[in-house]
mmCIF file of the C-alpha atoms, coordinates in Angstrom:
data_MODEL
# 
_entry.id   MODEL 
# 
loop_
_atom_site.group_PDB 
_atom_site.id 
_atom_site.type_symbol 
_atom_site.label_atom_id 
_atom_site.label_alt_id 
_atom_site.label_comp_id 
_atom_site.label_asym_id 
_atom_site.label_entity_id 
_atom_site.label_seq_id 
_atom_site.pdbx_PDB_ins_code 
_atom_site.Cartn_x 
_atom_site.Cartn_y 
_atom_site.Cartn_z 
_atom_site.occupancy 
_atom_site.B_iso_or_equiv 
_atom_site.pdbx_formal_charge 
_atom_site.auth_seq_id 
_atom_site.auth_comp_id 
_atom_site.auth_asym_id 
_atom_site.auth_atom_id 
_atom_site.pdbx_PDB_model_num 
ATOM 1   C CA . MET A 1 1   ? -1.869  5.525   -8.777  1.00 0.00 ? 1   MET A CA 1 
ATOM 2   C CA . TYR A 1 2   ? -0.614  2.426   -6.670  1.00 0.00 ? 2   TYR A CA 1 
ATOM 3   C CA . ASN A 1 3   ? -2.084  2.857   -3.610  1.00 0.00 ? 3   ASN A CA 1 
ATOM 4   C CA . ALA A 1 4   ? -1.405  -1.092  -2.042  1.00 0.00 ? 4   ALA A CA 1 
ATOM 5   C CA . PHE A 1 5   ? 1.560   -2.434  -1.806  1.00 0.00 ? 5   PHE A CA 1 
ATOM 6   C CA . PHE A 1 6   ? 1.371   -6.483  -1.027  1.00 0.00 ? 6   PHE A CA 1 
ATOM 7   C CA . PHE A 1 7   ? 5.234   -8.400  0.288   1.00 0.00 ? 7   PHE A CA 1 
ATOM 8   C CA . ASP A 1 8   ? 6.556   -11.300 -0.278  1.00 0.00 ? 8   ASP A CA 1 
ATOM 9   C CA . LEU A 1 9   ? 8.394   -12.678 3.362   1.00 0.00 ? 9   LEU A CA 1 
ATOM 10  C CA . ASP A 1 10  ? 11.458  -14.705 3.345   1.00 0.00 ? 10  ASP A CA 1 
ATOM 11  C CA . GLY A 1 11  ? 14.492  -13.456 1.165   1.00 0.00 ? 11  GLY A CA 1 
ATOM 12  C CA . THR A 1 12  ? 11.482  -9.819  0.175   1.00 0.00 ? 12  THR A CA 1 
ATOM 13  C CA . LEU A 1 13  ? 11.470  -8.608  4.166   1.00 0.00 ? 13  LEU A CA 1 
ATOM 14  C CA . THR A 1 14  ? 13.701  -10.945 5.932   1.00 0.00 ? 14  THR A CA 1 
ATOM 15  C CA . ASP A 1 15  ? 16.682  -13.579 4.701   1.00 0.00 ? 15  ASP A CA 1 
ATOM 16  C CA . PRO A 1 16  ? 16.017  -17.587 6.839   1.00 0.00 ? 16  PRO A CA 1 
ATOM 17  C CA . GLY A 1 17  ? 18.408  -18.737 5.410   1.00 0.00 ? 17  GLY A CA 1 
ATOM 18  C CA . GLU A 1 18  ? 19.680  -20.266 8.413   1.00 0.00 ? 18  GLU A CA 1 
ATOM 19  C CA . GLY A 1 19  ? 15.925  -20.997 10.069  1.00 0.00 ? 19  GLY A CA 1 
ATOM 20  C CA . ILE A 1 20  ? 15.220  -22.893 6.911   1.00 0.00 ? 20  ILE A CA 1 
ATOM 21  C CA . THR A 1 21  ? 18.102  -24.377 5.681   1.00 0.00 ? 21  THR A CA 1 
ATOM 22  C CA . GLY A 1 22  ? 18.654  -26.109 9.514   1.00 0.00 ? 22  GLY A CA 1 
ATOM 23  C CA . SER A 1 23  ? 15.614  -27.034 9.724   1.00 0.00 ? 23  SER A CA 1 
ATOM 24  C CA . VAL A 1 24  ? 15.484  -28.580 6.144   1.00 0.00 ? 24  VAL A CA 1 
ATOM 25  C CA . ALA A 1 25  ? 18.946  -30.296 7.785   1.00 0.00 ? 25  ALA A CA 1 
ATOM 26  C CA . TYR A 1 26  ? 17.379  -31.443 10.215  1.00 0.00 ? 26  TYR A CA 1 
ATOM 27  C CA . ALA A 1 27  ? 14.303  -33.188 8.518   1.00 0.00 ? 27  ALA A CA 1 
ATOM 28  C CA . LEU A 1 28  ? 16.316  -34.874 5.987   1.00 0.00 ? 28  LEU A CA 1 
ATOM 29  C CA . GLU A 1 29  ? 18.619  -36.534 8.943   1.00 0.00 ? 29  GLU A CA 1 
ATOM 30  C CA . LYS A 1 30  ? 14.892  -38.551 10.042  1.00 0.00 ? 30  LYS A CA 1 
ATOM 31  C CA . TYR A 1 31  ? 15.329  -40.133 6.653   1.00 0.00 ? 31  TYR A CA 1 
ATOM 32  C CA . GLY A 1 32  ? 18.777  -41.021 6.747   1.00 0.00 ? 32  GLY A CA 1 
ATOM 33  C CA . ILE A 1 33  ? 20.059  -38.437 4.306   1.00 0.00 ? 33  ILE A CA 1 
ATOM 34  C CA . LYS A 1 34  ? 23.030  -35.411 5.841   1.00 0.00 ? 34  LYS A CA 1 
ATOM 35  C CA . VAL A 1 35  ? 23.635  -32.668 4.139   1.00 0.00 ? 35  VAL A CA 1 
ATOM 36  C CA . GLU A 1 36  ? 27.314  -31.327 3.967   1.00 0.00 ? 36  GLU A CA 1 
ATOM 37  C CA . ASP A 1 37  ? 26.948  -28.226 2.875   1.00 0.00 ? 37  ASP A CA 1 
ATOM 38  C CA . ARG A 1 38  ? 24.626  -25.630 4.678   1.00 0.00 ? 38  ARG A CA 1 
ATOM 39  C CA . SER A 1 39  ? 24.274  -23.849 1.738   1.00 0.00 ? 39  SER A CA 1 
ATOM 40  C CA . THR A 1 40  ? 22.640  -26.292 -1.211  1.00 0.00 ? 40  THR A CA 1 
ATOM 41  C CA . LEU A 1 41  ? 19.692  -26.188 0.498   1.00 0.00 ? 41  LEU A CA 1 
ATOM 42  C CA . ASN A 1 42  ? 18.481  -21.961 -0.499  1.00 0.00 ? 42  ASN A CA 1 
ATOM 43  C CA . CYS A 1 43  ? 16.449  -23.495 -3.218  1.00 0.00 ? 43  CYS A CA 1 
ATOM 44  C CA . PHE A 1 44  ? 13.845  -24.198 0.117   1.00 0.00 ? 44  PHE A CA 1 
ATOM 45  C CA . ILE A 1 45  ? 13.257  -20.922 0.717   1.00 0.00 ? 45  ILE A CA 1 
ATOM 46  C CA . GLY A 1 46  ? 10.443  -18.606 -1.280  1.00 0.00 ? 46  GLY A CA 1 
ATOM 47  C CA . PRO A 1 47  ? 8.766   -22.131 -2.981  1.00 0.00 ? 47  PRO A CA 1 
ATOM 48  C CA . PRO A 1 48  ? 6.024   -24.508 -1.167  1.00 0.00 ? 48  PRO A CA 1 
ATOM 49  C CA . LEU A 1 49  ? 8.127   -26.663 1.343   1.00 0.00 ? 49  LEU A CA 1 
ATOM 50  C CA . GLN A 1 50  ? 6.442   -29.700 0.346   1.00 0.00 ? 50  GLN A CA 1 
ATOM 51  C CA . GLU A 1 51  ? 6.835   -28.882 -3.544  1.00 0.00 ? 51  GLU A CA 1 
ATOM 52  C CA . SER A 1 52  ? 10.872  -28.739 -2.755  1.00 0.00 ? 52  SER A CA 1 
ATOM 53  C CA . PHE A 1 53  ? 10.935  -32.428 -1.322  1.00 0.00 ? 53  PHE A CA 1 
ATOM 54  C CA . CYS A 1 54  ? 9.787   -33.761 -3.828  1.00 0.00 ? 54  CYS A CA 1 
ATOM 55  C CA . LYS A 1 55  ? 11.733  -31.908 -6.636  1.00 0.00 ? 55  LYS A CA 1 
ATOM 56  C CA . TYR A 1 56  ? 14.900  -31.929 -5.400  1.00 0.00 ? 56  TYR A CA 1 
ATOM 57  C CA . TYR A 1 57  ? 15.160  -35.136 -3.312  1.00 0.00 ? 57  TYR A CA 1 
ATOM 58  C CA . GLY A 1 58  ? 12.147  -37.303 -5.273  1.00 0.00 ? 58  GLY A CA 1 
ATOM 59  C CA . PHE A 1 59  ? 10.080  -37.263 -2.598  1.00 0.00 ? 59  PHE A CA 1 
ATOM 60  C CA . SER A 1 60  ? 6.452   -38.808 -2.595  1.00 0.00 ? 60  SER A CA 1 
ATOM 61  C CA . PRO A 1 61  ? 3.799   -36.028 -2.746  1.00 0.00 ? 61  PRO A CA 1 
ATOM 62  C CA . GLU A 1 62  ? 2.924   -38.611 1.208   1.00 0.00 ? 62  GLU A CA 1 
ATOM 63  C CA . GLU A 1 63  ? 6.565   -38.138 2.495   1.00 0.00 ? 63  GLU A CA 1 
ATOM 64  C CA . GLY A 1 64  ? 6.485   -34.472 1.156   1.00 0.00 ? 64  GLY A CA 1 
ATOM 65  C CA . TYR A 1 65  ? 3.813   -33.943 3.090   1.00 0.00 ? 65  TYR A CA 1 
ATOM 66  C CA . ARG A 1 66  ? 5.210   -35.762 5.829   1.00 0.00 ? 66  ARG A CA 1 
ATOM 67  C CA . ALA A 1 67  ? 8.668   -34.539 5.765   1.00 0.00 ? 67  ALA A CA 1 
ATOM 68  C CA . VAL A 1 68  ? 7.341   -31.247 6.289   1.00 0.00 ? 68  VAL A CA 1 
ATOM 69  C CA . ASP A 1 69  ? 6.270   -31.498 9.850   1.00 0.00 ? 69  ASP A CA 1 
ATOM 70  C CA . LYS A 1 70  ? 9.386   -32.763 10.522  1.00 0.00 ? 70  LYS A CA 1 
ATOM 71  C CA . TYR A 1 71  ? 11.041  -29.506 9.573   1.00 0.00 ? 71  TYR A CA 1 
ATOM 72  C CA . ARG A 1 72  ? 7.898   -27.905 12.029  1.00 0.00 ? 72  ARG A CA 1 
ATOM 73  C CA . GLU A 1 73  ? 10.042  -30.073 14.570  1.00 0.00 ? 73  GLU A CA 1 
ATOM 74  C CA . TYR A 1 74  ? 12.661  -27.675 14.398  1.00 0.00 ? 74  TYR A CA 1 
ATOM 75  C CA . TYR A 1 75  ? 11.754  -24.111 12.850  1.00 0.00 ? 75  TYR A CA 1 
ATOM 76  C CA . ARG A 1 76  ? 8.449   -24.558 15.682  1.00 0.00 ? 76  ARG A CA 1 
ATOM 77  C CA . GLU A 1 77  ? 10.743  -24.173 18.864  1.00 0.00 ? 77  GLU A CA 1 
ATOM 78  C CA . LYS A 1 78  ? 14.121  -22.503 16.665  1.00 0.00 ? 78  LYS A CA 1 
ATOM 79  C CA . GLY A 1 79  ? 14.222  -22.310 13.433  1.00 0.00 ? 79  GLY A CA 1 
ATOM 80  C CA . ILE A 1 80  ? 11.920  -19.541 13.678  1.00 0.00 ? 80  ILE A CA 1 
ATOM 81  C CA . PHE A 1 81  ? 13.977  -16.885 14.974  1.00 0.00 ? 81  PHE A CA 1 
ATOM 82  C CA . GLU A 1 82  ? 16.933  -18.074 13.742  1.00 0.00 ? 82  GLU A CA 1 
ATOM 83  C CA . ASN A 1 83  ? 16.191  -15.201 10.888  1.00 0.00 ? 83  ASN A CA 1 
ATOM 84  C CA . VAL A 1 84  ? 17.176  -11.484 10.066  1.00 0.00 ? 84  VAL A CA 1 
ATOM 85  C CA . MET A 1 85  ? 15.367  -8.162  9.014   1.00 0.00 ? 85  MET A CA 1 
ATOM 86  C CA . TYR A 1 86  ? 17.052  -6.347  5.410   1.00 0.00 ? 86  TYR A CA 1 
ATOM 87  C CA . ASP A 1 87  ? 18.042  -3.376  6.224   1.00 0.00 ? 87  ASP A CA 1 
ATOM 88  C CA . GLY A 1 88  ? 15.805  -0.358  5.768   1.00 0.00 ? 88  GLY A CA 1 
ATOM 89  C CA . ILE A 1 89  ? 12.643  -2.377  5.790   1.00 0.00 ? 89  ILE A CA 1 
ATOM 90  C CA . PRO A 1 90  ? 10.673  -1.092  8.791   1.00 0.00 ? 90  PRO A CA 1 
ATOM 91  C CA . ASN A 1 91  ? 11.940  2.541   7.370   1.00 0.00 ? 91  ASN A CA 1 
ATOM 92  C CA . LEU A 1 92  ? 11.093  0.912   4.206   1.00 0.00 ? 92  LEU A CA 1 
ATOM 93  C CA . LEU A 1 93  ? 6.755   -0.436  5.443   1.00 0.00 ? 93  LEU A CA 1 
ATOM 94  C CA . SER A 1 94  ? 6.528   3.288   8.158   1.00 0.00 ? 94  SER A CA 1 
ATOM 95  C CA . VAL A 1 95  ? 7.227   5.187   5.359   1.00 0.00 ? 95  VAL A CA 1 
ATOM 96  C CA . LEU A 1 96  ? 4.729   3.612   2.276   1.00 0.00 ? 96  LEU A CA 1 
ATOM 97  C CA . LYS A 1 97  ? 1.967   3.087   5.333   1.00 0.00 ? 97  LYS A CA 1 
ATOM 98  C CA . SER A 1 98  ? 2.142   6.853   6.309   1.00 0.00 ? 98  SER A CA 1 
ATOM 99  C CA . SER A 1 99  ? 0.866   7.728   2.287   1.00 0.00 ? 99  SER A CA 1 
ATOM 100 C CA . GLY A 1 100 ? -1.637  5.947   3.218   1.00 0.00 ? 100 GLY A CA 1 
ATOM 101 C CA . ALA A 1 101 ? -1.134  3.466   0.649   1.00 0.00 ? 101 ALA A CA 1 
ATOM 102 C CA . PHE A 1 102 ? -2.974  -0.412  2.115   1.00 0.00 ? 102 PHE A CA 1 
ATOM 103 C CA . VAL A 1 103 ? 0.388   -2.897  2.685   1.00 0.00 ? 103 VAL A CA 1 
ATOM 104 C CA . VAL A 1 104 ? 0.359   -5.959  2.984   1.00 0.00 ? 104 VAL A CA 1 
ATOM 105 C CA . MET A 1 105 ? 2.697   -9.372  3.195   1.00 0.00 ? 105 MET A CA 1 
ATOM 106 C CA . ALA A 1 106 ? 2.258   -12.279 1.421   1.00 0.00 ? 106 ALA A CA 1 
ATOM 107 C CA . THR A 1 107 ? 3.764   -15.205 2.227   1.00 0.00 ? 107 THR A CA 1 
ATOM 108 C CA . SER A 1 108 ? 3.817   -18.838 1.656   1.00 0.00 ? 108 SER A CA 1 
ATOM 109 C CA . LYS A 1 109 ? 5.102   -19.649 4.941   1.00 0.00 ? 109 LYS A CA 1 
ATOM 110 C CA . PRO A 1 110 ? 1.890   -21.051 7.083   1.00 0.00 ? 110 PRO A CA 1 
ATOM 111 C CA . GLU A 1 111 ? 0.221   -17.232 8.325   1.00 0.00 ? 111 GLU A CA 1 
ATOM 112 C CA . VAL A 1 112 ? 0.901   -18.233 11.924  1.00 0.00 ? 112 VAL A CA 1 
ATOM 113 C CA . PHE A 1 113 ? 4.325   -18.283 11.689  1.00 0.00 ? 113 PHE A CA 1 
ATOM 114 C CA . ALA A 1 114 ? 4.275   -14.971 9.585   1.00 0.00 ? 114 ALA A CA 1 
ATOM 115 C CA . ARG A 1 115 ? 2.675   -13.861 12.362  1.00 0.00 ? 115 ARG A CA 1 
ATOM 116 C CA . GLN A 1 116 ? 4.875   -13.775 15.142  1.00 0.00 ? 116 GLN A CA 1 
ATOM 117 C CA . ILE A 1 117 ? 8.028   -13.383 12.682  1.00 0.00 ? 117 ILE A CA 1 
ATOM 118 C CA . ALA A 1 118 ? 6.170   -9.885  12.134  1.00 0.00 ? 118 ALA A CA 1 
ATOM 119 C CA . GLU A 1 119 ? 5.615   -9.419  15.887  1.00 0.00 ? 119 GLU A CA 1 
ATOM 120 C CA . HIS A 1 120 ? 9.299   -10.270 16.312  1.00 0.00 ? 120 HIS A CA 1 
ATOM 121 C CA . PHE A 1 121 ? 10.454  -8.102  14.654  1.00 0.00 ? 121 PHE A CA 1 
ATOM 122 C CA . GLY A 1 122 ? 8.580   -5.054  15.261  1.00 0.00 ? 122 GLY A CA 1 
ATOM 123 C CA . ILE A 1 123 ? 7.104   -4.868  11.965  1.00 0.00 ? 123 ILE A CA 1 
ATOM 124 C CA . ALA A 1 124 ? 3.643   -6.026  12.269  1.00 0.00 ? 124 ALA A CA 1 
ATOM 125 C CA . GLU A 1 125 ? 2.017   -2.734  13.006  1.00 0.00 ? 125 GLU A CA 1 
ATOM 126 C CA . TYR A 1 126 ? 2.789   -1.435  9.513   1.00 0.00 ? 126 TYR A CA 1 
ATOM 127 C CA . PHE A 1 127 ? 0.419   -3.751  7.876   1.00 0.00 ? 127 PHE A CA 1 
ATOM 128 C CA . ASP A 1 128 ? -3.581  -4.325  7.211   1.00 0.00 ? 128 ASP A CA 1 
ATOM 129 C CA . CYS A 1 129 ? -3.298  -7.627  5.848   1.00 0.00 ? 129 CYS A CA 1 
ATOM 130 C CA . ILE A 1 130 ? -0.845  -10.817 7.271   1.00 0.00 ? 130 ILE A CA 1 
ATOM 131 C CA . THR A 1 131 ? -1.656  -14.161 4.697   1.00 0.00 ? 131 THR A CA 1 
ATOM 132 C CA . GLY A 1 132 ? 0.541   -16.964 4.857   1.00 0.00 ? 132 GLY A CA 1 
ATOM 133 C CA . SER A 1 133 ? -1.318  -20.565 3.875   1.00 0.00 ? 133 SER A CA 1 
ATOM 134 C CA . GLU A 1 134 ? -2.533  -22.791 6.050   1.00 0.00 ? 134 GLU A CA 1 
ATOM 135 C CA . LEU A 1 135 ? -0.331  -25.653 8.134   1.00 0.00 ? 135 LEU A CA 1 
ATOM 136 C CA . ASP A 1 136 ? -3.382  -28.526 6.691   1.00 0.00 ? 136 ASP A CA 1 
ATOM 137 C CA . GLY A 1 137 ? -0.704  -27.490 4.044   1.00 0.00 ? 137 GLY A CA 1 
ATOM 138 C CA . ARG A 1 138 ? -4.094  -25.066 2.322   1.00 0.00 ? 138 ARG A CA 1 
ATOM 139 C CA . ARG A 1 139 ? -3.643  -22.316 0.258   1.00 0.00 ? 139 ARG A CA 1 
ATOM 140 C CA . VAL A 1 140 ? -0.305  -22.531 0.225   1.00 0.00 ? 140 VAL A CA 1 
ATOM 141 C CA . ALA A 1 141 ? 0.003   -21.455 -3.678  1.00 0.00 ? 141 ALA A CA 1 
ATOM 142 C CA . LYS A 1 142 ? 1.103   -18.069 -3.814  1.00 0.00 ? 142 LYS A CA 1 
ATOM 143 C CA . SER A 1 143 ? -1.666  -17.013 -7.011  1.00 0.00 ? 143 SER A CA 1 
ATOM 144 C CA . GLU A 1 144 ? -4.231  -18.891 -3.977  1.00 0.00 ? 144 GLU A CA 1 
ATOM 145 C CA . VAL A 1 145 ? -2.516  -16.393 -0.934  1.00 0.00 ? 145 VAL A CA 1 
ATOM 146 C CA . ILE A 1 146 ? -2.383  -12.808 -3.012  1.00 0.00 ? 146 ILE A CA 1 
ATOM 147 C CA . ALA A 1 147 ? -5.553  -13.698 -3.982  1.00 0.00 ? 147 ALA A CA 1 
ATOM 148 C CA . CYS A 1 148 ? -7.408  -14.310 -0.164  1.00 0.00 ? 148 CYS A CA 1 
ATOM 149 C CA . ALA A 1 149 ? -5.339  -10.967 1.049   1.00 0.00 ? 149 ALA A CA 1 
ATOM 150 C CA . LEU A 1 150 ? -7.192  -9.490  -2.226  1.00 0.00 ? 150 LEU A CA 1 
ATOM 151 C CA . GLU A 1 151 ? -10.270 -10.617 -1.112  1.00 0.00 ? 151 GLU A CA 1 
ATOM 152 C CA . ARG A 1 152 ? -9.458  -9.945  2.673   1.00 0.00 ? 152 ARG A CA 1 
ATOM 153 C CA . MET A 1 153 ? -8.700  -6.775  2.435   1.00 0.00 ? 153 MET A CA 1 
ATOM 154 C CA . GLY A 1 154 ? -11.319 -5.887  -0.399  1.00 0.00 ? 154 GLY A CA 1 
ATOM 155 C CA . ILE A 1 155 ? -9.457  -4.895  -3.248  1.00 0.00 ? 155 ILE A CA 1 
ATOM 156 C CA . SER A 1 156 ? -11.823 -4.887  -6.823  1.00 0.00 ? 156 SER A CA 1 
ATOM 157 C CA . ASN A 1 157 ? -9.303  -4.168  -8.560  1.00 0.00 ? 157 ASN A CA 1 
ATOM 158 C CA . ALA A 1 158 ? -5.823  -6.015  -8.325  1.00 0.00 ? 158 ALA A CA 1 
ATOM 159 C CA . GLY A 1 159 ? -3.782  -3.382  -11.039 1.00 0.00 ? 159 GLY A CA 1 
ATOM 160 C CA . SER A 1 160 ? -3.940  -0.533  -7.858  1.00 0.00 ? 160 SER A CA 1 
ATOM 161 C CA . ALA A 1 161 ? -1.782  -3.123  -6.284  1.00 0.00 ? 161 ALA A CA 1 
ATOM 162 C CA . VAL A 1 162 ? 1.793   -3.639  -6.759  1.00 0.00 ? 162 VAL A CA 1 
ATOM 163 C CA . MET A 1 163 ? 3.762   -7.516  -6.004  1.00 0.00 ? 163 MET A CA 1 
ATOM 164 C CA . THR A 1 164 ? 7.870   -7.936  -4.066  1.00 0.00 ? 164 THR A CA 1 
ATOM 165 C CA . GLY A 1 165 ? 8.955   -10.355 -4.542  1.00 0.00 ? 165 GLY A CA 1 
ATOM 166 C CA . ASP A 1 166 ? 12.551  -12.289 -5.176  1.00 0.00 ? 166 ASP A CA 1 
ATOM 167 C CA . ARG A 1 167 ? 11.394  -15.089 -6.390  1.00 0.00 ? 167 ARG A CA 1 
ATOM 168 C CA . GLU A 1 168 ? 9.906   -16.874 -9.500  1.00 0.00 ? 168 GLU A CA 1 
ATOM 169 C CA . HIS A 1 169 ? 6.451   -17.768 -7.170  1.00 0.00 ? 169 HIS A CA 1 
ATOM 170 C CA . ASP A 1 170 ? 5.901   -13.942 -6.414  1.00 0.00 ? 170 ASP A CA 1 
ATOM 171 C CA . ILE A 1 171 ? 5.871   -12.613 -9.598  1.00 0.00 ? 171 ILE A CA 1 
ATOM 172 C CA . ILE A 1 172 ? 3.765   -16.048 -11.449 1.00 0.00 ? 172 ILE A CA 1 
ATOM 173 C CA . GLY A 1 173 ? 1.777   -15.463 -8.007  1.00 0.00 ? 173 GLY A CA 1 
ATOM 174 C CA . ALA A 1 174 ? 0.831   -11.922 -9.196  1.00 0.00 ? 174 ALA A CA 1 
ATOM 175 C CA . LEU A 1 175 ? 0.312   -11.316 -12.772 1.00 0.00 ? 175 LEU A CA 1 
ATOM 176 C CA . LYS A 1 176 ? -1.685  -14.500 -12.446 1.00 0.00 ? 176 LYS A CA 1 
ATOM 177 C CA . ASN A 1 177 ? -4.054  -12.415 -10.086 1.00 0.00 ? 177 ASN A CA 1 
ATOM 178 C CA . GLY A 1 178 ? -2.841  -9.207  -12.148 1.00 0.00 ? 178 GLY A CA 1 
ATOM 179 C CA . LEU A 1 179 ? -1.372  -7.171  -9.162  1.00 0.00 ? 179 LEU A CA 1 
ATOM 180 C CA . TYR A 1 180 ? 1.511   -5.305  -11.091 1.00 0.00 ? 180 TYR A CA 1 
ATOM 181 C CA . PRO A 1 181 ? 5.310   -7.813  -10.066 1.00 0.00 ? 181 PRO A CA 1 
ATOM 182 C CA . VAL A 1 182 ? 8.485   -6.135  -8.425  1.00 0.00 ? 182 VAL A CA 1 
ATOM 183 C CA . GLY A 1 183 ? 11.589  -8.546  -8.394  1.00 0.00 ? 183 GLY A CA 1 
ATOM 184 C CA . VAL A 1 184 ? 13.744  -7.746  -5.497  1.00 0.00 ? 184 VAL A CA 1 
ATOM 185 C CA . MET A 1 185 ? 18.323  -8.542  -6.269  1.00 0.00 ? 185 MET A CA 1 
ATOM 186 C CA . TYR A 1 186 ? 18.913  -8.900  -2.749  1.00 0.00 ? 186 TYR A CA 1 
ATOM 187 C CA . GLY A 1 187 ? 16.726  -12.016 -2.050  1.00 0.00 ? 187 GLY A CA 1 
ATOM 188 C CA . TYR A 1 188 ? 17.186  -15.719 -3.148  1.00 0.00 ? 188 TYR A CA 1 
ATOM 189 C CA . GLY A 1 189 ? 15.995  -16.089 -6.637  1.00 0.00 ? 189 GLY A CA 1 
ATOM 190 C CA . SER A 1 190 ? 18.295  -14.476 -9.812  1.00 0.00 ? 190 SER A CA 1 
ATOM 191 C CA . ARG A 1 191 ? 17.863  -11.706 -12.966 1.00 0.00 ? 191 ARG A CA 1 
ATOM 192 C CA . GLU A 1 192 ? 17.327  -14.391 -14.830 1.00 0.00 ? 192 GLU A CA 1 
ATOM 193 C CA . GLU A 1 193 ? 14.694  -16.677 -12.643 1.00 0.00 ? 193 GLU A CA 1 
ATOM 194 C CA . LEU A 1 194 ? 12.631  -13.276 -11.382 1.00 0.00 ? 194 LEU A CA 1 
ATOM 195 C CA . LEU A 1 195 ? 12.318  -11.199 -15.723 1.00 0.00 ? 195 LEU A CA 1 
ATOM 196 C CA . SER A 1 196 ? 11.631  -15.186 -17.141 1.00 0.00 ? 196 SER A CA 1 
ATOM 197 C CA . SER A 1 197 ? 9.119   -15.077 -15.078 1.00 0.00 ? 197 SER A CA 1 
ATOM 198 C CA . GLY A 1 198 ? 7.313   -12.130 -16.648 1.00 0.00 ? 198 GLY A CA 1 
ATOM 199 C CA . ALA A 1 199 ? 8.885   -9.243  -13.454 1.00 0.00 ? 199 ALA A CA 1 
ATOM 200 C CA . ALA A 1 200 ? 8.007   -5.645  -14.842 1.00 0.00 ? 200 ALA A CA 1 
ATOM 201 C CA . GLU A 1 201 ? 10.980  -4.518  -12.825 1.00 0.00 ? 201 GLU A CA 1 
ATOM 202 C CA . VAL A 1 202 ? 14.143  -5.676  -10.453 1.00 0.00 ? 202 VAL A CA 1 
ATOM 203 C CA . VAL A 1 203 ? 15.883  -3.862  -8.126  1.00 0.00 ? 203 VAL A CA 1 
ATOM 204 C CA . SER A 1 204 ? 19.136  -4.772  -6.393  1.00 0.00 ? 204 SER A CA 1 
ATOM 205 C CA . ASP A 1 205 ? 18.395  -3.256  -2.424  1.00 0.00 ? 205 ASP A CA 1 
ATOM 206 C CA . VAL A 1 206 ? 16.530  -2.178  -0.091  1.00 0.00 ? 206 VAL A CA 1 
ATOM 207 C CA . PRO A 1 207 ? 17.308  1.918   -0.662  1.00 0.00 ? 207 PRO A CA 1 
ATOM 208 C CA . GLU A 1 208 ? 15.780  0.942   -4.468  1.00 0.00 ? 208 GLU A CA 1 
ATOM 209 C CA . LEU A 1 209 ? 13.106  -0.839  -4.412  1.00 0.00 ? 209 LEU A CA 1 
ATOM 210 C CA . THR A 1 210 ? 11.996  2.252   -1.748  1.00 0.00 ? 210 THR A CA 1 
ATOM 211 C CA . ARG A 1 211 ? 12.391  5.081   -4.202  1.00 0.00 ? 211 ARG A CA 1 
ATOM 212 C CA . HIS A 1 212 ? 11.290  2.324   -6.860  1.00 0.00 ? 212 HIS A CA 1 
ATOM 213 C CA . LEU A 1 213 ? 7.697   2.066   -4.602  1.00 0.00 ? 213 LEU A CA 1 
ATOM 214 C CA . LEU A 1 214 ? 7.001   5.436   -3.677  1.00 0.00 ? 214 LEU A CA 1 
ATOM 215 C CA . SER A 1 215 ? 7.444   6.799   -7.418  1.00 0.00 ? 215 SER A CA 1 
ATOM 216 C CA . LEU A 1 216 ? 4.982   3.896   -8.119  1.00 0.00 ? 216 LEU A CA 1 
ATOM 217 C CA . SER A 1 217 ? 2.406   5.485   -5.360  1.00 0.00 ? 217 SER A CA 1 
ATOM 218 C CA . LYS A 1 218 ? 3.429   8.717   -6.441  1.00 0.00 ? 218 LYS A CA 1 
ATOM 219 C CA . GLU A 1 219 ? 1.908   8.355   -10.265 1.00 0.00 ? 219 GLU A CA 1 
# 
């Protein structure tokens, strides 16, 4: 029986596209890079930011860290709330919580921002634990975030937990820690990405996710 449900934040609970791409564009402008089509920056949604600046724009590791600092100049003031919750998420979290299951957020986003977002959308009350990265760059890999959340929750049997996310990092992080991995198609990852990284199940929308997770909680 699965009695703990872990969730990614960006692309799984909320759609942060406008805020994240706006923040990335702001940072890139500081380096003289003008982005005409913000949708090309959707690749930054989900993975660790420093990693993405290096991967997609050829920044050195040091430049990547500095670019993250520039990103946060915009994000902490404006981008953090340029964000929309997916329909049905509060109901999903409420139903799982009412069933007696543990509900956990595990995100590569800095924990301080993740808590602000949960409070802003009125969903913080549903989480037994909110775990994210540190502002100084520590605990940014999803596998590290999940491991920390497991430890905080005192869950010794990771096989009793489910991890839901929209990108390969969520699935890989879940598998490294022994969680059952579920992918969602309404976020920013493709079905191919999720399945090739090892997702056990892939669902198309929040209603399907709700039905699926409830069925797992009753197995």
